[in-house]
GROMACS .gro file of C-alpha atoms in nm:
model
  293
    1MET     CA    1   0.000   0.000   0.000
    2THR     CA    2   0.139   0.344  -0.094
    3ALA     CA    3   0.010   0.697  -0.072
    4ASN     CA    4   0.138   1.021  -0.223
    5GLY     CA    5   0.471   0.868  -0.315
    6SER     CA    6   0.551   0.768   0.043
    7ALA     CA    7   0.714   0.440   0.141
    8PRO     CA    8   0.498   0.128   0.104
    9LEU     CA    9   0.317   0.005   0.414
   10ARG     CA   10   0.332  -0.370   0.461
   11VAL     CA   11   0.084  -0.547   0.690
   12VAL     CA   12   0.184  -0.893   0.814
   13PRO     CA   13  -0.051  -1.073   1.058
   14LEU     CA   14   0.134  -1.333   1.266
   15GLY     CA   15  -0.192  -1.441   1.429
   16GLY     CA   16  -0.537  -1.327   1.532
   17LEU     CA   17  -0.679  -1.296   1.182
   18GLY     CA   18  -1.005  -1.490   1.158
   19GLU     CA   19  -0.943  -1.665   1.491
   20ILE     CA   20  -0.993  -1.602   1.862
   21GLY     CA   21  -0.660  -1.517   2.025
   22LEU     CA   22  -0.299  -1.503   1.906
   23ASN     CA   23  -0.326  -1.134   1.815
   24CYS     CA   24   0.000  -1.004   1.668
   25LEU     CA   25   0.014  -0.773   1.366
   26VAL     CA   26   0.341  -0.646   1.216
   27LEU     CA   27   0.345  -0.313   1.032
   28GLU     CA   28   0.646  -0.225   0.815
   29CYS     CA   29   0.714   0.110   0.653
   30GLY     CA   30   1.051   0.202   0.507
   31ARG     CA   31   1.325   0.102   0.753
   32ALA     CA   32   1.089   0.076   1.051
   33ALA     CA   33   0.863  -0.200   1.178
   34ILE     CA   34   0.645  -0.246   1.487
   35ALA     CA   35   0.409  -0.514   1.612
   36ILE     CA   36   0.060  -0.438   1.739
   37ASP     CA   37  -0.002  -0.668   2.038
   38CYS     CA   38   0.162  -0.998   2.121
   39GLY     CA   39  -0.105  -1.244   2.230
   40LEU     CA   40  -0.147  -1.614   2.282
   41MET     CA   41  -0.428  -1.860   2.215
   42PHE     CA   42  -0.544  -2.134   2.446
   43PRO     CA   43  -0.545  -2.477   2.282
   44GLU     CA   44  -0.859  -2.623   2.136
   45MET     CA   45  -0.990  -2.961   2.249
   46HIS     CA   46  -0.805  -3.153   1.976
   47MET     CA   47  -0.464  -3.003   2.069
   48LEU     CA   48  -0.373  -3.272   2.319
   49GLY     CA   49  -0.055  -3.204   2.515
   50ILE     CA   50  -0.041  -2.837   2.412
   51ASP     CA   51  -0.052  -2.577   2.692
   52LEU     CA   52  -0.039  -2.254   2.491
   53VAL     CA   53  -0.026  -2.143   2.129
   54ILE     CA   54   0.200  -1.844   2.050
   55PRO     CA   55   0.291  -1.663   1.725
   56ASP     CA   56   0.597  -1.768   1.525
   57PHE     CA   57   0.841  -1.482   1.592
   58ASP     CA   58   1.094  -1.584   1.326
   59TYR     CA   59   0.951  -1.317   1.096
   60VAL     CA   60   1.009  -1.048   1.360
   61ARG     CA   61   1.360  -1.172   1.437
   62GLN     CA   62   1.468  -1.146   1.075
   63LEU     CA   63   1.371  -0.777   1.073
   64GLY     CA   64   1.676  -0.711   1.294
   65GLU     CA   65   1.727  -0.348   1.392
   66ARG     CA   66   1.430  -0.243   1.182
   67PHE     CA   67   1.199  -0.384   1.449
   68LEU     CA   68   1.133  -0.104   1.699
   69GLY     CA   69   0.906  -0.272   1.953
   70PHE     CA   70   0.557  -0.382   2.052
   71VAL     CA   71   0.258  -0.149   2.084
   72ILE     CA   72  -0.005  -0.300   2.316
   73THR     CA   73  -0.370  -0.202   2.280
   74HIS     CA   74  -0.501  -0.358   2.603
   75GLY     CA   75  -0.411  -0.616   2.864
   76HIS     CA   76  -0.606  -0.930   2.772
   77GLU     CA   77  -0.411  -1.254   2.742
   78ASP     CA   78  -0.487  -1.281   2.371
   79HIS     CA   79  -0.307  -0.948   2.330
   80ILE     CA   80  -0.016  -0.968   2.581
   81GLY     CA   81   0.020  -1.334   2.678
   82ALA     CA   82   0.305  -1.415   2.437
   83LEU     CA   83   0.525  -1.118   2.535
   84PRO     CA   84   0.747  -1.319   2.774
   85TYR     CA   85   0.829  -1.563   2.494
   86ALA     CA   86   0.902  -1.285   2.245
   87LEU     CA   87   1.118  -1.079   2.481
   88ARG     CA   88   1.349  -1.365   2.570
   89ASP     CA   89   1.559  -1.280   2.266
   90LEU     CA   90   1.415  -0.952   2.132
   91ASN     CA   91   1.573  -0.647   2.295
   92VAL     CA   92   1.293  -0.399   2.222
   93PRO     CA   93   1.061  -0.176   2.427
   94VAL     CA   94   0.693  -0.238   2.492
   95TYR     CA   95   0.454   0.058   2.470
   96ALA     CA   96   0.126   0.021   2.658
   97PRO     CA   97  -0.150   0.223   2.830
   98PRO     CA   98  -0.135   0.225   3.214
   99MET     CA   99  -0.355  -0.076   3.301
  100ALA     CA  100  -0.200  -0.293   3.030
  101ALA     CA  101   0.149  -0.179   3.133
  102GLY     CA  102   0.083  -0.299   3.486
  103LEU     CA  103  -0.029  -0.638   3.361
  104VAL     CA  104   0.277  -0.662   3.135
  105ARG     CA  105   0.505  -0.591   3.432
  106GLU     CA  106   0.332  -0.864   3.636
  107LYS     CA  107   0.366  -1.113   3.352
  108LEU     CA  108   0.733  -1.039   3.289
  109ARG     CA  109   0.804  -1.063   3.662
  110GLU     CA  110   0.647  -1.410   3.669
  111HIS     CA  111   0.881  -1.515   3.388
  112LYS     CA  112   1.180  -1.348   3.560
  113LEU     CA  113   1.222  -1.107   3.269
  114ASP     CA  114   1.157  -0.780   3.453
  115ASP     CA  115   1.531  -0.700   3.475
  116GLU     CA  116   1.618  -0.808   3.123
  117PRO     CA  117   1.709  -0.553   2.852
  118GLY     CA  118   1.395  -0.477   2.655
  119GLY     CA  119   1.186  -0.638   2.926
  120GLY     CA  120   1.043  -0.313   3.066
  121ASP     CA  121   0.762  -0.092   2.934
  122GLU     CA  122   0.753   0.258   2.790
  123PRO     CA  123   0.482   0.520   2.867
  124PHE     CA  124   0.214   0.541   2.602
  125ASP     CA  125   0.212   0.894   2.458
  126GLU     CA  126  -0.155   0.939   2.374
  127ALA     CA  127  -0.112   1.306   2.288
  128ARG     CA  128   0.160   1.226   2.035
  129LEU     CA  129  -0.051   0.952   1.879
  130ARG     CA  130  -0.339   1.199   1.840
  131GLU     CA  131  -0.102   1.453   1.684
  132VAL     CA  132   0.026   1.199   1.431
  133GLY     CA  133  -0.329   1.095   1.346
  134GLN     CA  134  -0.427   1.454   1.274
  135GLY     CA  135  -0.158   1.455   1.008
  136GLY     CA  136  -0.350   1.199   0.806
  137VAL     CA  137  -0.441   0.832   0.840
  138ARG     CA  138  -0.331   0.596   0.561
  139LEU     CA  139  -0.486   0.277   0.695
  140LEU     CA  140  -0.757   0.199   0.950
  141LEU     CA  141  -0.787  -0.155   1.084
  142SER     CA  142  -1.072  -0.236   1.322
  143ASP     CA  143  -1.100  -0.563   1.512
  144SER     CA  144  -1.397  -0.689   1.710
  145THR     CA  145  -1.503  -1.040   1.804
  146ASN     CA  146  -1.839  -1.127   1.646
  147ALA     CA  147  -1.831  -0.811   1.434
  148ASP     CA  148  -1.989  -1.009   1.150
  149VAL     CA  149  -2.286  -1.123   1.362
  150PRO     CA  150  -2.606  -0.924   1.289
  151GLY     CA  151  -2.763  -0.725   1.567
  152VAL     CA  152  -2.654  -0.490   1.845
  153SER     CA  153  -2.429  -0.579   2.136
  154GLY     CA  154  -2.565  -0.538   2.485
  155SER     CA  155  -2.423  -0.267   2.710
  156GLU     CA  156  -2.240  -0.306   3.040
  157ARG     CA  157  -2.503  -0.082   3.194
  158THR     CA  158  -2.769  -0.347   3.128
  159VAL     CA  159  -2.553  -0.622   3.276
  160ALA     CA  160  -2.469  -0.405   3.578
  161ALA     CA  161  -2.837  -0.346   3.650
  162ALA     CA  162  -2.911  -0.719   3.637
  163LEU     CA  163  -2.618  -0.801   3.866
  164ARG     CA  164  -2.721  -0.528   4.109
  165ALA     CA  165  -3.073  -0.670   4.135
  166ARG     CA  166  -2.952  -1.029   4.190
  167ILE     CA  167  -2.693  -0.930   4.449
  168ALA     CA  168  -2.923  -0.698   4.642
  169GLY     CA  169  -3.204  -0.954   4.655
  170ALA     CA  170  -2.997  -1.263   4.731
  171LYS     CA  171  -3.077  -1.441   5.059
  172ASN     CA  172  -2.764  -1.654   5.041
  173ARG     CA  173  -2.413  -1.631   4.898
  174VAL     CA  174  -2.360  -1.508   4.543
  175VAL     CA  175  -2.058  -1.612   4.337
  176VAL     CA  176  -2.004  -1.418   4.015
  177ALA     CA  177  -1.764  -1.585   3.773
  178ILE     CA  178  -1.601  -1.340   3.530
  179PHE     CA  179  -1.300  -1.305   3.306
  180SER     CA  180  -1.053  -1.151   3.550
  181SER     CA  181  -0.942  -0.909   3.275
  182ASN     CA  182  -1.297  -0.773   3.236
  183THR     CA  183  -1.250  -0.479   3.470
  184ALA     CA  184  -1.579  -0.320   3.364
  185ARG     CA  185  -1.765  -0.630   3.485
  186MET     CA  186  -1.554  -0.635   3.800
  187ARG     CA  187  -1.650  -0.274   3.869
  188SER     CA  188  -2.018  -0.361   3.825
  189VAL     CA  189  -1.995  -0.641   4.083
  190VAL     CA  190  -1.789  -0.436   4.327
  191GLU     CA  191  -2.028  -0.141   4.313
  192ALA     CA  192  -2.334  -0.366   4.352
  193THR     CA  193  -2.176  -0.538   4.653
  194ARG     CA  194  -2.084  -0.209   4.817
  195ASP     CA  195  -2.426  -0.055   4.761
  196ALA     CA  196  -2.600  -0.366   4.899
  197GLY     CA  197  -2.392  -0.337   5.217
  198LYS     CA  198  -2.239  -0.682   5.166
  199LYS     CA  199  -1.888  -0.822   5.194
  200LEU     CA  200  -1.667  -0.901   4.895
  201LEU     CA  201  -1.440  -1.203   4.849
  202LEU     CA  202  -1.190  -1.239   4.564
  203LEU     CA  203  -1.116  -1.594   4.454
  204GLY     CA  204  -0.835  -1.664   4.209
  205ARG     CA  205  -0.494  -1.516   4.143
  206GLY     CA  206  -0.605  -1.343   3.824
  207VAL     CA  207  -0.891  -1.166   4.000
  208HIS     CA  208  -0.659  -1.045   4.276
  209THR     CA  209  -0.404  -0.911   4.028
  210HIS     CA  210  -0.656  -0.733   3.807
  211ALA     CA  211  -0.844  -0.592   4.107
  212ARG     CA  212  -0.524  -0.445   4.250
  213LEU     CA  213  -0.413  -0.290   3.921
  214ALA     CA  214  -0.764  -0.164   3.841
  215ALA     CA  215  -0.785   0.001   4.183
  216ASP     CA  216  -0.446   0.167   4.128
  217ALA     CA  217  -0.577   0.301   3.797
  218ALA     CA  218  -0.905   0.416   3.962
  219ILE     CA  219  -1.106   0.183   3.737
  220VAL     CA  220  -1.279   0.013   4.031
  221PRO     CA  221  -1.370   0.180   4.362
  222ASP     CA  222  -1.172   0.128   4.681
  223THR     CA  223  -1.278  -0.199   4.848
  224ALA     CA  224  -1.082  -0.166   5.173
  225SER     CA  225  -1.393  -0.127   5.390
  226PHE     CA  226  -1.576  -0.438   5.264
  227LEU     CA  227  -1.312  -0.673   5.119
  228LEU     CA  228  -1.271  -0.998   5.311
  229PRO     CA  229  -0.952  -1.193   5.375
  230ALA     CA  230  -0.975  -1.549   5.244
  231ASP     CA  231  -0.974  -1.703   5.590
  232GLY     CA  232  -1.276  -1.503   5.705
  233ALA     CA  233  -1.526  -1.582   5.433
  234GLN     CA  234  -1.689  -1.892   5.578
  235ALA     CA  235  -1.783  -1.709   5.898
  236VAL     CA  236  -1.977  -1.433   5.721
  237PRO     CA  237  -2.357  -1.477   5.721
  238ARG     CA  238  -2.455  -1.637   5.391
  239GLY     CA  239  -2.676  -1.350   5.282
  240GLN     CA  240  -2.394  -1.102   5.327
  241LEU     CA  241  -2.127  -1.255   5.102
  242VAL     CA  242  -2.050  -1.188   4.734
  243ALA     CA  243  -1.752  -1.356   4.568
  244ILE     CA  244  -1.582  -1.286   4.236
  245ALA     CA  245  -1.424  -1.602   4.096
  246THR     CA  246  -1.200  -1.705   3.809
  247GLY     CA  247  -1.261  -2.011   3.592
  248THR     CA  248  -1.540  -1.912   3.354
  249GLN     CA  249  -1.410  -2.154   3.087
  250GLY     CA  250  -1.402  -2.456   3.317
  251GLU     CA  251  -1.028  -2.450   3.382
  252PRO     CA  252  -0.972  -2.740   3.623
  253ALA     CA  253  -0.737  -2.556   3.861
  254ALA     CA  254  -0.936  -2.231   3.875
  255ALA     CA  255  -1.151  -2.113   4.165
  256LEU     CA  256  -1.487  -2.200   4.007
  257ALA     CA  257  -1.390  -2.562   3.946
  258ARG     CA  258  -1.268  -2.599   4.303
  259LEU     CA  259  -1.591  -2.449   4.434
  260ALA     CA  260  -1.788  -2.695   4.223
  261GLU     CA  261  -1.583  -2.986   4.359
  262GLY     CA  262  -1.605  -2.860   4.719
  263THR     CA  263  -1.226  -2.838   4.750
  264HIS     CA  264  -1.168  -2.462   4.768
  265PRO     CA  265  -0.991  -2.376   5.095
  266ALA     CA  266  -1.159  -2.036   5.136
  267LEU     CA  267  -1.524  -2.116   5.071
  268ARG     CA  268  -1.761  -2.412   5.061
  269LEU     CA  269  -2.091  -2.358   4.879
  270GLU     CA  270  -2.420  -2.488   5.017
  271PRO     CA  271  -2.767  -2.549   4.870
  272GLY     CA  272  -2.934  -2.216   4.801
  273ASP     CA  273  -2.613  -2.032   4.717
  274GLU     CA  274  -2.620  -1.875   4.372
  275VAL     CA  275  -2.349  -1.892   4.102
  276LEU     CA  276  -2.368  -1.650   3.811
  277LEU     CA  277  -2.160  -1.724   3.501
  278SER     CA  278  -2.117  -1.365   3.385
  279SER     CA  279  -1.923  -1.444   3.068
  280ARG     CA  280  -1.951  -1.603   2.726
  281VAL     CA  281  -1.818  -1.951   2.661
  282ILE     CA  282  -1.513  -1.945   2.435
  283PRO     CA  283  -1.550  -2.194   2.147
  284GLY     CA  284  -1.379  -2.516   2.246
  285SER     CA  285  -1.456  -2.477   2.617
  286GLU     CA  286  -1.815  -2.598   2.606
  287LEU     CA  287  -1.753  -2.944   2.756
  288ARG     CA  288  -1.544  -2.809   3.043
  289VAL     CA  289  -1.804  -2.546   3.128
  290ALA     CA  290  -2.084  -2.803   3.111
  291ALA     CA  291  -1.891  -3.021   3.355
  292ILE     CA  292  -1.861  -2.730   3.599
  293VAL     CA  293  -2.233  -2.656   3.575
   0.00000   0.00000   0.00000
């Protein structure tokens, strides 16, 4: 693609095109190249023995010094999950907005890459991006899951109202299972719990991490006055407890599966308690989710 005699723009998707996950798009122009996102994909049912699927970074490696770094759009696993594998041998910066930058730091720390060259993050200069855009846009790419499905997507406001009604009216415990990265949904649950005068319990490492980073970024309200420690949940009256849990896709080691099996150390559900699966089922996870239900 060329415009007004300028250098050609080359678009090379390494993953995420026509599939759920694995988002990584390389843009080349002249002597410069960047990658938009660096995500992974969880294996489908037929991929026995495979833990994760990541892009093939050989194309990026052969760019050499032309490759200037990764630009992250947001902090979901299908957009940042493969960064630790890419940065093991690519000495480049990562540019990300604040919430995503925090998640990237956590991920690199887990992989012991936080002190490696190129393993840190760079502040995302939104003002500069806006300035460049005002100079003219040559290519617009828009990505949205289910964009080709007719109809209108529901709003978070509608979901929040439904959650608020269920939580306020519940006579027993309520467990809301969400994608831990869905901070808008987390905010809805937190606000409904606070306004109902109930106590909040976080179950799952991912929920704890995202809740902490979202609070730092002022995305969710402060929970200090009504957040429970794990060892105090069982003693709270059943009608006063709301839990946010990981494991919406039936992952066997996640909090929701352990609650279903009665093996979670922090909480044991009883008849009359309510579990809300506040998420869509990712294709390929149907059998695992059915087993949890």
